[in-house]
Coordinates of C-alpha atoms and ligand atoms in Angstrom, one line a residue:
M1 CA 78.4 149.3 85.5
N2 CA 80.2 152.6 88.0
Y3 CA 80.2 151.0 91.6
Q4 CA 81.3 154.5 93.2
S5 CA 78.4 156.4 91.8
V6 CA 76.2 153.2 92.9
F7 CA 78.0 153.4 96.3
S8 CA 77.5 157.7 96.8
E9 CA 73.8 157.2 95.7
L10 CA 73.1 154.9 98.9
V11 CA 74.3 157.0 100.8
H12 CA 72.3 160.5 100.1
D13 CA 69.2 158.2 99.9
R14 CA 69.2 158.0 103.7
E15 CA 70.0 162.0 103.0
D16 CA 66.8 162.7 100.7
T17 CA 64.4 160.9 103.0
L18 CA 65.3 162.7 105.9
Q19 CA 64.7 166.5 104.0
D20 CA 62.2 165.4 102.8
T21 CA 59.8 165.2 106.3
L22 CA 61.8 168.3 107.0
K23 CA 58.9 170.7 105.5
R24 CA 56.2 169.7 103.4
T25 CA 53.8 171.5 100.6
Y26 CA 50.2 170.7 100.5
R27 CA 48.8 170.0 97.3
I28 CA 44.6 171.5 97.0
L29 CA 42.4 170.5 94.6
F30 CA 38.9 173.0 95.2
L31 CA 35.5 171.7 93.8
E32 CA 34.4 175.0 94.0
D33 CA 32.4 176.6 91.7
N34 CA 32.5 180.4 93.7
P35 CA 35.9 182.6 93.1
D36 CA 35.2 184.2 96.0
D37 CA 35.0 181.6 98.9
I38 CA 38.0 180.4 96.6
E39 CA 39.6 183.6 97.3
L40 CA 38.2 183.2 101.1
M41 CA 39.8 179.9 101.9
R42 CA 43.7 180.7 100.1
H43 CA 43.5 184.0 102.3
E44 CA 42.6 181.5 105.7
L45 CA 45.5 179.3 104.4
S46 CA 48.0 182.0 103.8
E47 CA 47.1 183.8 107.0
A48 CA 47.4 180.1 108.8
G49 CA 51.6 180.4 107.2
M50 CA 50.4 177.5 105.5
D51 CA 52.4 176.2 102.4
F52 CA 50.1 175.1 99.6
I53 CA 49.2 175.0 95.8
S54 CA 46.1 175.1 94.7
E55 CA 43.9 173.7 91.5
Q56 CA 40.3 174.2 91.4
T57 CA 37.4 173.0 89.4
D58 CA 33.6 172.5 89.3
K59 CA 32.9 170.0 86.2
R60 CA 33.3 166.7 86.9
L61 CA 35.5 165.6 83.7
D62 CA 37.8 167.9 84.7
F63 CA 37.7 166.3 88.4
G64 CA 38.9 162.6 87.6
K65 CA 42.0 165.0 85.2
F66 CA 42.9 166.7 88.5
V67 CA 42.9 163.8 90.9
S68 CA 45.1 161.8 88.1
D69 CA 47.3 164.4 87.2
F70 CA 47.1 166.8 89.7
K71 CA 47.2 164.7 92.5
P72 CA 46.5 167.0 95.6
D73 CA 47.0 166.3 99.4
I74 CA 43.7 167.3 100.1
I75 CA 40.2 167.8 98.2
L76 CA 38.0 170.6 99.3
A77 CA 34.2 170.2 98.3
D78 CA 31.9 172.2 97.9
Y79 CA 28.7 170.2 98.9
S80 CA 26.2 171.5 96.6
L81 CA 27.6 172.8 92.6
S82 CA 25.6 173.8 89.9
T83 CA 26.4 170.6 87.2
F84 CA 28.3 167.7 90.3
N85 CA 28.1 167.7 94.1
G86 CA 30.3 166.9 96.3
M87 CA 29.2 163.4 97.8
Q88 CA 29.0 162.5 94.2
A89 CA 33.1 163.4 93.7
F90 CA 33.8 161.2 96.9
Y91 CA 31.3 158.2 95.7
I92 CA 34.0 158.5 92.3
L93 CA 37.1 159.0 94.3
R94 CA 35.9 155.7 96.9
K95 CA 35.1 153.4 93.6
E96 CA 38.5 153.7 92.4
D97 CA 40.2 153.2 96.0
L98 CA 42.2 156.2 96.4
L99 CA 42.8 156.9 100.0
I100 CA 42.7 161.0 99.4
P101 CA 41.7 162.9 102.6
F102 CA 37.9 165.0 102.1
I103 CA 36.8 167.9 103.4
L104 CA 32.9 169.4 102.4
V105 CA 33.1 172.9 102.3
T106 CA 28.6 173.9 102.7
G107 CA 27.4 177.0 102.9
A108 CA 24.5 175.3 105.3
L109 CA 24.4 171.6 106.4
S110 CA 21.4 170.1 108.5
E111 CA 23.0 168.2 111.0
Q112 CA 21.4 164.7 110.1
L113 CA 23.2 165.6 106.7
A114 CA 26.4 166.5 107.8
L115 CA 26.2 163.4 110.3
E116 CA 25.8 160.9 107.5
C117 CA 28.0 162.7 104.6
L118 CA 30.6 161.4 107.9
K119 CA 29.5 158.3 108.3
E120 CA 30.5 157.7 104.8
G121 CA 33.6 158.7 105.3
V122 CA 34.6 161.9 104.5
D123 CA 37.4 163.2 107.2
D124 CA 35.2 166.6 107.8
F125 CA 32.8 169.5 106.9
I126 CA 33.4 172.9 107.4
L127 CA 30.6 175.8 107.1
K128 CA 31.7 178.8 105.4
S129 CA 30.5 180.8 108.4
S130 CA 34.3 179.0 110.3
F131 CA 36.5 179.2 107.5
K132 CA 39.2 179.7 110.2
R133 CA 39.6 175.9 111.1
L134 CA 40.1 175.4 107.7
P135 CA 44.3 175.2 108.1
A136 CA 43.8 172.5 111.6
A137 CA 41.2 170.8 109.1
I138 CA 43.1 170.0 106.1
A139 CA 46.4 169.3 108.6
N140 CA 44.5 167.4 111.0
A141 CA 43.1 165.3 107.8
V142 CA 46.4 165.1 105.7
K143 CA 47.9 163.6 108.6
K144 CA 45.2 160.5 109.5
K145 CA 44.8 159.8 106.2
E146 CA 49.1 159.4 106.0
V147 CA 48.3 157.4 109.2
E148 CA 46.0 155.4 108.0
Q149 CA 48.1 154.6 105.1
E150 CA 51.5 153.9 106.6
K151 CA 49.6 151.5 109.2
N152 CA 48.6 149.6 106.2
L153 CA 51.7 149.8 104.3
I154 CA 53.5 147.9 107.6
A155 CA 50.6 145.9 108.1
Q156 CA 51.3 144.6 104.2
E157 CA 54.6 144.6 104.7
L158 CA 54.1 142.9 108.0
R159 CA 52.1 140.3 106.1
K160 CA 55.0 140.2 103.4
S161 CA 58.1 139.7 105.5
H162 CA 56.3 136.9 107.9
D163 CA 55.4 134.8 104.2
E164 CA 58.6 135.5 103.2
L165 CA 60.1 133.8 106.4
Q166 CA 58.1 131.1 106.7
L167 CA 59.7 130.0 103.0
L168 CA 62.8 131.3 104.0
V169 CA 62.8 129.2 107.5
E170 CA 61.2 125.8 104.8
R171 CA 63.8 126.9 102.0
Q172 CA 66.9 126.7 104.9
Q173 CA 65.4 122.8 105.8
S174 CA 65.5 121.7 102.2
T175 CA 69.1 124.0 102.1
I176 CA 70.9 121.5 105.0
E177 CA 69.0 118.6 103.7
D178 CA 70.7 118.8 100.0
E179 CA 74.0 120.2 101.6
R180 CA 74.2 117.0 103.8
M181 CA 73.6 115.6 100.8
S182 CA 76.5 117.2 98.6
I183 CA 78.7 116.6 101.5
A184 CA 77.4 112.6 101.3
R185 CA 78.2 112.5 97.7
D186 CA 81.6 114.4 97.7
L187 CA 83.3 112.3 100.8
H188 CA 81.5 108.9 99.0
D189 CA 82.5 110.0 95.1
E190 CA 86.1 111.7 96.5
L191 CA 87.2 110.3 99.5
G192 CA 85.4 106.9 99.1
Q193 CA 86.8 106.4 96.0
T194 CA 90.6 107.3 96.4
L195 CA 90.6 105.6 100.0
T196 CA 89.5 101.9 98.0
A197 CA 91.8 102.6 95.2
L198 CA 94.8 103.1 98.4
K199 CA 93.0 99.7 99.7
I200 CA 93.7 98.2 96.5
D201 CA 97.7 99.3 96.0
I202 CA 98.0 98.0 99.9
T203 CA 96.9 95.0 99.7
M204 CA 98.3 94.3 95.8
L205 CA 101.6 95.2 97.8
R206 CA 101.2 93.1 100.8
K207 CA 100.3 90.2 98.3
K208 CA 103.4 90.8 96.5
L209 CA 105.5 90.7 99.6
S210 CA 104.2 88.3 101.2
S211 CA 104.9 86.0 97.0
G212 CA 108.2 86.9 97.1
T213 CA 108.4 88.9 94.0
L214 CA 108.6 92.2 95.5
T215 CA 111.2 94.2 93.1
D216 CA 112.8 97.6 94.5
Q217 CA 111.1 98.6 91.4
I218 CA 107.6 98.1 92.1
V219 CA 108.1 99.7 95.5
I220 CA 108.9 102.7 93.8
T221 CA 106.4 102.4 91.2
E222 CA 103.8 101.7 94.5
F223 CA 104.6 104.4 97.2
D224 CA 105.0 107.1 94.1
S225 CA 101.1 105.7 93.4
I226 CA 99.9 105.7 97.3
T227 CA 101.2 109.0 97.4
K228 CA 99.8 110.5 94.2
L229 CA 96.5 109.1 96.0
I230 CA 97.2 110.3 99.8
N231 CA 98.1 114.2 97.9
K232 CA 94.2 113.6 95.6
L233 CA 92.9 112.9 99.3
T234 CA 94.9 115.9 101.0
G235 CA 93.0 118.0 97.9
S236 CA 89.9 116.9 98.4
V237 CA 89.5 117.1 102.7
K238 CA 90.8 120.8 101.7
R239 CA 88.3 121.6 98.8
I240 CA 85.4 119.9 100.9
S241 CA 85.9 121.4 104.2
S242 CA 86.7 125.2 102.8
G243 CA 83.8 124.8 101.6
L244 CA 82.1 124.4 104.5
R245 CA 84.4 126.8 106.7
P246 CA 86.7 128.8 104.2
E247 CA 89.6 128.6 107.0
T248 CA 91.0 131.7 105.3
L249 CA 88.4 133.4 106.8
D250 CA 89.6 133.3 110.7
E251 CA 93.9 133.1 109.3
L252 CA 93.9 135.8 106.4
G253 CA 90.6 138.1 106.6
I254 CA 88.2 138.7 104.6
I255 CA 90.4 140.7 102.3
E256 CA 92.5 138.2 101.6
S257 CA 89.6 135.5 101.6
I258 CA 87.5 136.8 99.1
R259 CA 90.9 137.0 96.5
W260 CA 90.5 133.6 97.6
Q261 CA 87.2 132.8 96.4
A262 CA 87.9 135.1 93.4
A263 CA 90.6 133.0 92.1
E264 CA 88.8 129.6 92.8
F265 CA 85.3 130.8 90.8
E266 CA 88.0 131.8 88.1
K267 CA 89.9 128.5 87.7
R268 CA 86.3 126.2 88.1
Y269 CA 84.2 128.3 85.6
E270 CA 86.7 130.0 83.5
I271 CA 84.8 132.9 84.3
K272 CA 87.0 136.0 84.7
C273 CA 86.7 137.7 88.0
S274 CA 88.6 140.5 88.9
T275 CA 88.6 142.0 92.9
F276 CA 88.9 145.8 94.3
L277 CA 89.6 145.2 97.3
N278 CA 92.6 147.6 98.2
S279 CA 90.6 150.6 101.0
G280 CA 88.6 147.5 102.6
P281 CA 89.0 147.1 105.8
T282 CA 91.4 144.4 107.2
V283 CA 89.3 144.0 110.8
L284 CA 85.9 143.2 111.3
D285 CA 83.7 141.2 113.7
R286 CA 83.5 137.5 113.2
N287 CA 80.1 137.3 112.3
L288 CA 80.2 139.9 109.9
S289 CA 83.2 139.0 107.5
I290 CA 81.4 135.0 107.8
A291 CA 77.9 137.6 105.8
L292 CA 80.0 139.1 103.5
F293 CA 81.8 136.4 102.1
R294 CA 78.5 133.7 102.4
I295 CA 77.0 136.8 100.3
V296 CA 80.0 136.7 98.1
Q297 CA 79.7 133.3 97.6
E298 CA 75.1 133.3 96.9
S299 CA 76.6 136.1 94.3
L300 CA 78.9 134.2 92.0
T301 CA 76.7 131.3 92.5
N302 CA 74.6 133.5 90.8
V303 CA 76.0 134.4 88.0
V304 CA 77.3 131.1 87.6
R305 CA 73.5 129.9 87.2
H306 CA 71.4 132.8 85.3
A307 CA 73.6 134.9 84.7
N308 CA 75.5 134.2 81.2
A309 CA 78.1 136.2 82.6
T310 CA 81.8 136.4 81.2
Q311 CA 83.3 139.0 83.4
V312 CA 83.0 140.1 87.4
E313 CA 84.1 141.8 89.5
I314 CA 84.2 142.2 93.3
F315 CA 84.8 145.9 95.4
L316 CA 85.0 145.9 98.5
E317 CA 85.6 149.7 100.1
Q318 CA 85.7 151.3 103.3
I319 CA 84.7 154.9 102.9
D320 CA 83.5 156.8 106.2
D321 CA 81.6 154.7 109.0
F322 CA 80.5 152.7 105.5
L323 CA 81.7 149.4 104.0
F324 CA 80.7 148.8 101.1
L325 CA 80.6 145.7 99.6
A326 CA 79.4 145.0 95.5
V327 CA 79.6 142.2 93.0
S328 CA 78.7 143.0 89.7
D329 CA 78.5 141.4 86.6
N330 CA 78.5 141.6 82.8
G331 CA 75.5 139.1 82.1
K332 CA 71.8 139.4 81.1
G333 CA 70.3 141.1 83.6
I334 CA 67.8 140.6 86.1
H335 CA 64.2 141.0 85.1
E336 CA 63.0 143.2 87.5
D337 CA 60.0 141.2 89.0
Q338 CA 62.2 138.6 90.2
L339 CA 63.5 141.0 91.9
K340 CA 60.1 141.4 93.5
S341 CA 59.3 138.0 94.0
S342 CA 58.7 136.0 97.0
Q343 CA 60.6 133.7 95.2
S344 CA 63.9 134.7 95.1
L345 CA 64.9 133.3 98.4
G346 CA 68.6 133.5 97.2
L347 CA 68.3 137.5 97.5
I348 CA 65.5 137.4 100.2
G349 CA 68.3 135.7 102.5
L350 CA 71.2 138.2 101.4
R351 CA 69.0 141.1 102.7
E352 CA 67.9 139.6 105.8
R353 CA 71.8 138.8 106.6
V354 CA 73.1 142.3 105.7
R355 CA 69.7 143.4 107.4
L356 CA 71.0 141.7 110.9
F357 CA 73.9 144.4 110.7
N358 CA 71.6 147.2 110.0
G359 CA 72.8 147.2 106.3
K360 CA 70.8 147.6 103.3
L361 CA 71.1 145.6 99.9
N362 CA 70.5 147.0 96.6
I363 CA 70.5 145.1 93.2
R364 CA 70.9 146.8 90.3
S365 CA 70.2 145.4 87.0
E366 CA 70.1 146.7 83.9
E367 CA 69.0 144.6 80.5
A368 CA 72.5 143.4 78.7
N369 CA 74.1 145.4 81.0
G370 CA 74.6 142.8 84.2
T371 CA 73.1 142.8 87.8
M372 CA 75.3 144.5 90.4
V373 CA 74.7 143.3 93.4
S374 CA 75.9 145.5 96.5
V375 CA 75.4 145.9 100.1
M376 CA 76.4 149.3 103.4
I377 CA 76.9 148.2 106.0
P378 CA 77.3 151.1 108.5
L379 CA 80.7 150.2 110.6
T380 CA 79.5 150.4 114.3
Q381 CA 81.5 149.7 117.6
S382 CA 79.8 145.5 116.9
N383 CA 80.2 145.4 113.7
Q384 CA 84.3 145.8 113.7
S385 CA 86.4 143.5 116.6
Ligands
ADP1 N1 73.5 138.0 89.0 C1 72.7 137.5 88.0 N2 72.4 137.5 86.2 C2 71.0 137.4 86.3 N3 70.3 136.9 86.4 C3 69.8 136.2 88.5 C4 71.3 137.3 88.7 N4 71.2 136.9 90.1 C5 69.7 136.0 90.2 N5 68.9 136.6 88.9 C6 68.1 136.0 88.6 O1 66.7 136.6 90.4 C7 66.3 134.7 90.7 C8 66.4 135.3 91.9 O2 67.6 134.6 92.3 P1 67.8 133.9 93.6 O3 66.5 134.2 95.0 O4 69.0 133.8 94.2 O5 67.2 132.1 93.5 P2 67.7 131.0 92.5 O6 69.4 131.0 92.4 O7 67.6 129.9 93.4 O8 66.9 131.1 91.3 C9 67.0 133.9 89.5 O9 66.3 133.3 89.6 C10 67.7 134.2 88.2 O10 66.6 134.0 87.5
MG2 MG1 70.3 132.4 93.8

């Protein structure tokens, strides 16, 4: 996967959404059998300077097809058609749970009937004698539905993120327990065993000393053995403590730390790990450095656990005022379901970490073409040290 193109797409993504909101063309579906009325309405909308494209039908069968294919922003329906009626069309939409703004257009409608239609959920009704009101009515109805939809969406997202947060907290608790267990195991297995061996060596040495059987050769051999054990202890302490808190991060900065991490990874798992960190920044806020380090760590752990990859590449690059980090593997790829799953707590944790720095996380995956986890973080004042 080409990381440069992923990075520049991430930048353009922001620009596109901005453009989208600046301009709009209304997609109007006329459910109307009188061509003169349609012409009048179109005229009224053009006069008001409204940008629109439209389709027309007066048949039940075509109506469904236009709704699904043309995807109107609004439907202007005549109350009484020869074979079909405006309210019937409205009920069809409602049955399908389609929240398309709907305005009834009628020659004449009793006040009572109009009220009933509004109560049913129709957004507005317009008399054919007052088409002047049409542009404003359309804009209002569309806006109202959009706000409604946005509210629903926000509520949905809020619920989802609340659930995710709860899972994340639970996971964090159990991660802390797991980590304690693994530190305890490391301390017991590595340090405990080596210390025991050291104690045995020293006890032996002392015994031989008191029984007078100690020769120079034995002293040299025992000291060599003790030195070996002490070296092993030093190595274990270093490995355990750098797993807890990478010392290189404070001493050498993010670039060297990632390089170190990649080298350790390659040694330990025999998966080739290349780094491309040349134009990355060297001085970063400490919390951001830790976050980047953990993102690489989590991504590399995922590669080992899930990807079945033979190669990993890590990129760090500054483009304008943005920092890009990507970890890309050549493994089996992530399934779409897993990307969206609220059980993917590692990935959700990554997204949350990035969000803390106002950044964006992107995961790209193609079957048999591997996975690329990339993040884009704005280098604001607070993200630099
Ligand atoms: N690099 C990768 N390659 C293939 N699959 C991956 C990769 N990273 C993650 N996955 C898939 O996405 C799922 C979610 O990942 P994650 O949230 O980190 O959870 P966990 O690692 O605890 O299973 C994993 O269970 C795995 O199936
Ligand atoms: Mg994981």
